[in-house]
């Protein structure tokens, strides 16, 4: 046994998480929900406390060749706020730990924290702690966020039911196409340093990649309309992967309609010029940080005229599987090929 | 301004933290205490929630040449529990994020989490979340811990007062000397791979370096005896540096006595063989994870026979400074030269 070596890529990220989770059990009465959702849920008086964490590593999650540090700081906070939004909660506090090598100056650290501060103000979150350390390799950022939610307003992934309507906010696939553009311009620059990056026609999708927003606006609006989604997740790994999480944890299937998928015109055009199917960007691109949620049919009336909420399908019984009805009316089973950093390429 | 480059080593870790902190303010009513202490303090019904976080980077905080992964996992949890203990609190939940390169196998990740699990059981903490990601450089571990404390039992750093007695648990300097031994044996091995490491005479100090314990036993005992320290911190950077935190934040001075400093015989002997002053190990070594706290004089009777609590000095008015009375009865001002990863060597 001591000699056995299993590659992490054989398990993938989700397999590794399942393996870790299976060895741990919950013992404290105050722990309501552990590793199963966008955030953990903890008893805190008359509310629930929400906790989520994300780690961003240089060379894996971001490339400083085209990522301004201020944007990176903003994004590191926004993606954590998005996890709190996905529980129908409100972000309150966060901790930020950074590892920086001596190639970073104090001014570079200032730029990173300028972005963190801007996001803290936008999302009304307090920076309450963290750790700063030297790094012998790249930049490391680890953020943990705390939020709160009324106990009767908590929304989990595992509670979608048959006939409910599947909703998604904003548009999808843009952040992925933004990344393709940035990586192409980086290659052009590396081959010919006199070339200036051509980004003016890609401002929307590049912005979605570099400075995503958490959809707290939607959480506030749902509250104002008296709607509690029946299940919710934020789209970080791609629509397919994140819909699979809802369906698998809820024990249901789903049917999506290609012609209902919200794709921005710039995403669509750019995908075409890269010869990438825009539906692939939507399904497997990731980093959208839009909200995917289900509502009861009776709540449809209250949301049907919302300009930024799209009704892309409905929940089925599990036996029906998870399918996409294409524009040509073919029924195609979805694959959950979300982004996996451990995947062998 | 855009061209100005200030090296982080010019500020040091504490200078960098002060600079970051000065740009942020607290806005949410639920935030009781931010960056000033071992843990942040947050309103949570009839108790306070405590939050602390630590990041451990390969090549900076640990060397896998002599650190078993299981020990490393245990230590990553223990050092965070120690921060909750330092607030007189009880750890409840934690999140663990890891970045691992493809030189790590699934079995290596298992070993790391075996240690994390062992510590979760020892300290009665639930693993409730985290992040797993690929790393293109070394192993990265980021732990955030949540704890709780009764509102009237919270102990901060800024509340020590004149004439109070300065207490420390266990013994100091051992972890630092353990690290010196491990680094020496690594050098011997690198020069002659046939040599086996000679560690049998150093089991106590090597153990203190590789597998430190948080002093939750003391927190339970203080509760049983009805004692609430007037201020407290855990010793992670060395006695001098951590006493400076208490004194500076409390606006007081202190007098310590060299002959009262608790130093284990093995630490003392090994320091001698390395030609290092044992008092330097105690003052500036760090990683002891013992508790440094102050008590009112009237509580001394209740603790005076405790085998593992040592009374090393007393709190003075600020004008008197922070001094060590040596065995030769010289009064030496202390320097806060704690461990600083950003320090130029």
Coordinates of N, CA and C in Angstrom, one line a residue, chain A residues 28-155:
Chain A
X28 N -20.0 18.9 15.8 CA -20.6 20.0 16.6 C -22.0 20.3 16.2
X29 N -22.8 20.5 17.3 CA -24.2 20.8 17.1 C -24.5 22.1 16.2
X30 N -23.5 23.0 16.3 CA -23.7 24.3 15.6 C -23.4 24.2 14.1
X31 N -22.9 23.0 13.6 CA -22.6 22.9 12.2 C -23.9 22.3 11.5
X32 N -24.5 23.2 10.7 CA -25.8 22.8 10.1 C -25.5 22.1 8.8
X33 N -24.6 22.6 8.0 CA -24.3 22.0 6.7 C -22.8 22.1 6.4
X34 N -22.1 21.0 6.0 CA -20.7 21.1 5.8 C -20.3 21.3 4.3
X35 N -19.6 20.3 3.7 CA -19.0 20.5 2.4 C -19.9 20.5 1.2
X36 N -21.2 20.3 1.4 CA -22.1 20.0 0.3 C -22.5 21.1 -0.6
X37 N -22.2 22.4 -0.3 CA -22.9 23.4 -1.0 C -21.9 24.6 -1.3
X38 N -22.4 25.7 -1.8 CA -21.5 26.8 -2.1 C -20.9 27.4 -0.8
X39 N -21.6 27.3 0.3 CA -21.1 27.7 1.5 C -21.5 26.8 2.6
X40 N -20.7 26.7 3.7 CA -21.1 25.9 4.9 C -22.1 26.8 5.7
X41 N -23.0 26.1 6.5 CA -24.0 26.8 7.2 C -23.9 26.5 8.7
X42 N -23.8 27.5 9.5 CA -23.6 27.4 10.9 C -24.6 28.2 11.7
X43 N -25.0 27.6 12.8 CA -26.0 28.2 13.7 C -25.4 29.5 14.3
X44 N -26.1 30.6 14.3 CA -25.6 31.9 14.9 C -26.8 32.7 15.4
X45 N -27.4 32.2 16.5 CA -28.5 32.9 17.1 C -29.8 32.7 16.2
X46 N -30.4 33.9 15.9 CA -31.6 33.8 15.1 C -31.4 33.7 13.6
X47 N -30.1 33.7 13.2 CA -29.8 33.6 11.7 C -28.8 32.4 11.5
X48 N -28.6 32.1 10.3 CA -27.5 31.2 9.9 C -26.3 32.0 9.5
X49 N -25.1 31.6 9.9 CA -23.9 32.1 9.4 C -23.5 31.2 8.2
X50 N -23.0 31.9 7.1 CA -22.5 31.2 5.9 C -21.0 31.4 5.8
X51 N -20.3 30.4 5.4 CA -18.8 30.4 5.3 C -18.4 29.8 4.0
X52 N -17.6 30.5 3.2 CA -17.1 30.0 2.0 C -15.7 30.4 1.8
X53 N -14.9 29.7 1.0 CA -13.5 30.0 0.8 C -13.1 29.7 -0.6
X54 N -12.1 30.5 -1.1 CA -11.6 30.2 -2.5 C -10.1 30.6 -2.5
X55 N -9.3 29.8 -3.2 CA -7.9 30.0 -3.3 C -7.6 30.3 -4.7
X56 N -6.9 31.4 -5.0 CA -6.4 31.7 -6.3 C -4.9 31.7 -6.5
X57 N -4.4 30.9 -7.4 CA -3.0 30.7 -7.6 C -2.5 31.3 -8.9
X58 N -1.4 32.0 -8.9 CA -0.9 32.5 -10.1 C -0.4 31.4 -11.0
X59 N -0.7 31.5 -12.3 CA -0.4 30.4 -13.2 C -1.4 29.4 -13.4
X60 N -2.4 29.4 -12.4 CA -3.5 28.4 -12.5 C -4.8 29.2 -12.7
X61 N -5.1 30.2 -11.8 CA -6.3 30.9 -11.9 C -6.2 32.3 -12.5
X62 N -5.0 32.8 -12.6 CA -4.8 34.1 -13.2 C -3.4 34.2 -13.8
X63 N -3.2 35.0 -14.8 CA -2.0 35.3 -15.5 C -1.7 36.7 -15.4
X64 N -0.6 37.1 -14.6 CA -0.4 38.5 -14.4 C 0.1 39.2 -15.7
X65 N 0.3 38.5 -16.7 CA 0.7 39.1 -18.0 C -0.5 40.0 -18.5
X66 N -1.7 39.6 -18.2 CA -2.8 40.4 -18.7 C -3.9 40.7 -17.6
X67 N -3.5 40.4 -16.3 CA -4.5 40.7 -15.3 C -4.0 41.8 -14.4
X68 N -4.6 43.0 -14.4 CA -4.2 44.0 -13.5 C -4.4 43.6 -12.1
X69 N -3.5 44.0 -11.2 CA -3.6 43.5 -9.8 C -4.9 44.1 -9.1
X70 N -5.3 45.3 -9.5 CA -6.5 45.8 -8.9 C -7.7 45.0 -9.3
X71 N -7.8 44.6 -10.6 CA -8.9 43.8 -11.0 C -8.9 42.4 -10.3
X72 N -7.7 41.9 -10.1 CA -7.5 40.6 -9.4 C -8.0 40.7 -8.0
X73 N -7.7 41.8 -7.3 CA -8.2 41.9 -5.9 C -9.7 42.0 -5.9
X74 N -10.3 42.7 -6.8 CA -11.8 42.8 -6.9 C -12.4 41.5 -7.2
X75 N -11.8 40.7 -8.1 CA -12.3 39.4 -8.5 C -12.3 38.4 -7.3
X76 N -11.1 38.5 -6.6 CA -11.0 37.5 -5.5 C -12.1 37.7 -4.5
X77 N -12.6 38.9 -4.3 CA -13.7 39.2 -3.3 C -15.0 38.8 -4.0
X78 N -15.2 39.2 -5.3 CA -16.5 39.0 -6.0 C -16.8 37.5 -6.1
X79 N -15.8 36.7 -6.3 CA -16.2 35.3 -6.5 C -16.6 34.6 -5.2
X80 N -16.1 35.2 -4.1 CA -16.5 34.7 -2.8 C -17.9 35.2 -2.4
X81 N -18.1 36.5 -2.7 CA -19.5 37.1 -2.5 C -20.5 36.2 -3.3
X82 N -20.1 35.8 -4.5 CA -21.0 35.0 -5.3 C -21.5 33.7 -4.6
X83 N -20.6 33.1 -3.8 CA -20.9 31.9 -3.1 C -21.9 32.2 -2.0
X84 N -21.9 33.3 -1.4 CA -22.8 33.7 -0.4 C -24.2 34.0 -1.0
X85 N -24.1 34.7 -2.2 CA -25.4 35.0 -3.0 C -26.1 33.7 -3.3
X86 N -25.3 32.7 -3.7 CA -25.8 31.4 -4.1 C -26.6 30.7 -3.0
X87 N -26.4 31.1 -1.7 CA -27.2 30.5 -0.6 C -28.3 31.5 -0.2
X88 N -28.5 32.5 -1.1 CA -29.6 33.5 -0.8 C -29.2 34.4 0.4
X89 N -27.9 34.5 0.6 CA -27.4 35.2 1.8 C -26.8 36.5 1.5
X90 N -26.3 37.2 2.6 CA -25.7 38.6 2.4 C -24.3 38.5 3.0
X91 N -23.3 38.9 2.2 CA -21.9 38.9 2.7 C -21.7 39.9 3.8
X92 N -20.9 39.6 4.8 CA -20.7 40.5 5.9 C -19.2 40.8 6.2
X93 N -18.4 39.7 6.3 CA -17.0 39.9 6.7 C -16.1 39.0 5.8
X94 N -14.9 39.3 5.6 CA -14.0 38.4 4.9 C -12.6 38.5 5.5
X95 N -11.8 37.5 5.3 CA -10.4 37.5 5.5 C -9.7 37.2 4.2
X96 N -8.5 37.9 4.1 CA -7.7 37.7 2.8 C -6.3 37.4 3.2
X97 N -5.8 36.3 2.8 CA -4.4 35.9 3.0 C -3.7 36.0 1.7
X98 N -2.5 36.5 1.7 CA -1.7 36.6 0.5 C -0.3 36.1 0.7
X99 N 0.2 35.4 -0.3 CA 1.7 35.0 -0.3 C 2.3 35.7 -1.5
X100 N 3.3 36.6 -1.2 CA 3.9 37.4 -2.3 C 5.4 37.2 -2.4
X101 N 6.0 37.0 -3.5 CA 7.4 36.9 -3.7 C 8.0 38.3 -3.7
X102 N 9.4 38.3 -3.6 CA 10.0 39.6 -3.6 C 10.0 40.3 -5.0
X103 N 9.4 39.7 -6.0 CA 9.3 40.5 -7.3 C 8.1 41.4 -7.1
X104 N 7.3 41.3 -6.1 CA 6.2 42.3 -5.8 C 6.7 43.4 -4.9
X105 N 6.3 44.6 -5.3 CA 6.7 45.8 -4.5 C 5.5 46.1 -3.6
X106 N 5.7 47.0 -2.7 CA 4.6 47.5 -1.8 C 3.5 48.1 -2.7
X107 N 3.9 48.8 -3.7 CA 3.0 49.4 -4.6 C 2.1 48.4 -5.3
X108 N 2.7 47.2 -5.6 CA 1.9 46.2 -6.3 C 0.9 45.6 -5.2
X109 N 1.3 45.4 -4.0 CA 0.4 45.0 -3.0 C -0.7 46.0 -2.7
X110 N -0.4 47.3 -2.8 CA -1.4 48.4 -2.7 C -2.4 48.2 -3.8
X111 N -2.0 48.0 -5.0 CA -2.9 47.9 -6.1 C -3.9 46.7 -5.9
X112 N -3.3 45.6 -5.4 CA -4.2 44.4 -5.1 C -5.2 44.8 -4.1
X113 N -4.8 45.4 -3.0 CA -5.7 45.8 -1.9 C -6.7 46.9 -2.3
X114 N -6.3 47.8 -3.3 CA -7.2 48.8 -3.8 C -8.4 48.1 -4.4
X115 N -8.2 47.0 -5.2 CA -9.3 46.3 -5.8 C -10.1 45.6 -4.7
X116 N -9.4 45.0 -3.7 CA -10.1 44.3 -2.6 C -11.0 45.3 -1.9
X117 N -10.5 46.5 -1.7 CA -11.3 47.6 -1.0 C -12.5 48.0 -1.8
X118 N -12.2 48.2 -3.1 CA -13.3 48.6 -4.0 C -14.5 47.6 -3.9
X119 N -14.1 46.3 -3.9 CA -15.1 45.2 -3.8 C -15.8 45.2 -2.4
X120 N -15.0 45.4 -1.4 CA -15.6 45.4 0.0 C -16.6 46.5 0.1
X121 N -16.4 47.7 -0.6 CA -17.3 48.8 -0.5 C -18.5 48.4 -1.4
X122 N -18.3 47.9 -2.6 CA -19.4 47.6 -3.5 C -20.4 46.5 -2.9
X123 N -19.8 45.6 -2.1 CA -20.6 44.5 -1.6 C -20.9 44.6 -0.1
X124 N -20.4 45.7 0.5 CA -20.7 46.0 1.9 C -20.2 44.9 2.8
X125 N -18.9 44.6 2.6 CA -18.2 43.6 3.4 C -17.1 44.2 4.2
X126 N -16.8 43.7 5.4 CA -15.7 44.2 6.2 C -14.5 43.3 6.1
X127 N -13.3 43.8 5.8 CA -12.1 43.0 5.9 C -11.7 42.9 7.4
X128 N -11.7 41.7 7.9 CA -11.5 41.5 9.4 C -10.3 40.7 9.7
X129 N -9.6 40.3 8.7 CA -8.4 39.5 9.1 C -7.7 39.0 7.9
X130 N -6.6 38.2 8.1 CA -5.9 37.6 7.0 C -4.5 37.3 7.5
X131 N -3.7 36.9 6.5 CA -2.3 36.5 6.8 C -1.5 37.1 5.6
X132 N -0.3 37.6 5.9 CA 0.5 38.0 4.8 C 1.9 37.3 5.0
X133 N 2.3 36.7 3.9 CA 3.6 35.9 4.0 C 4.4 36.0 2.7
X134 N 5.6 35.8 2.8 CA 6.5 35.7 1.6 C 6.1 34.4 0.9
X135 N 6.3 34.4 -0.4 CA 6.2 33.2 -1.2 C 7.4 33.0 -2.0
X136 N 7.9 31.8 -2.1 CA 9.1 31.5 -3.0 C 8.7 31.3 -4.4
X137 N 7.4 31.2 -4.7 CA 7.0 31.1 -6.1 C 6.0 32.2 -6.4
X138 N 4.9 31.9 -7.0 CA 4.0 32.9 -7.5 C 3.1 33.5 -6.4
X139 N 2.2 34.4 -6.8 CA 1.3 35.1 -6.0 C 0.2 34.1 -5.6
X140 N -0.2 34.0 -4.3 CA -1.2 33.2 -3.8 C -2.2 34.1 -3.0
X141 N -3.5 33.9 -3.3 CA -4.5 34.7 -2.6 C -5.6 33.7 -2.1
X142 N -5.9 33.8 -0.8 CA -6.9 32.9 -0.3 C -7.9 33.8 0.5
X143 N -9.1 33.7 0.1 CA -10.2 34.5 0.7 C -11.2 33.6 1.4
X144 N -11.6 34.0 2.6 CA -12.7 33.3 3.2 C -13.7 34.4 3.5
X145 N -15.0 34.1 3.2 CA -16.1 35.1 3.4 C -17.1 34.5 4.4
X146 N -17.6 35.4 5.2 CA -18.7 35.1 6.1 C -19.9 35.9 5.7
X147 N -21.1 35.2 5.7 CA -22.3 35.9 5.4 C -23.4 35.5 6.3
X148 N -24.6 36.1 6.1 CA -25.7 35.6 7.0 C -27.0 35.5 6.2
X149 N -27.9 34.7 6.7 CA -29.2 34.5 6.0 C -30.2 34.2 7.0
X150 N -31.4 34.8 6.9 CA -32.5 34.4 7.7 C -32.7 32.9 7.6
X151 N -33.1 32.2 8.7 CA -33.1 30.8 8.6 C -34.2 30.2 7.6
X152 N -35.3 31.0 7.5 CA -36.3 30.5 6.5 C -36.0 31.0 5.1
X153 N -34.9 31.6 4.9 CA -34.6 32.1 3.5 C -33.4 31.4 2.9
X154 N -32.8 30.5 3.7 CA -31.6 29.7 3.2 C -32.0 28.9 2.0
X155 N -31.2 29.0 0.9 CA -31.5 28.2 -0.3 C -30.3 27.2 -0.6

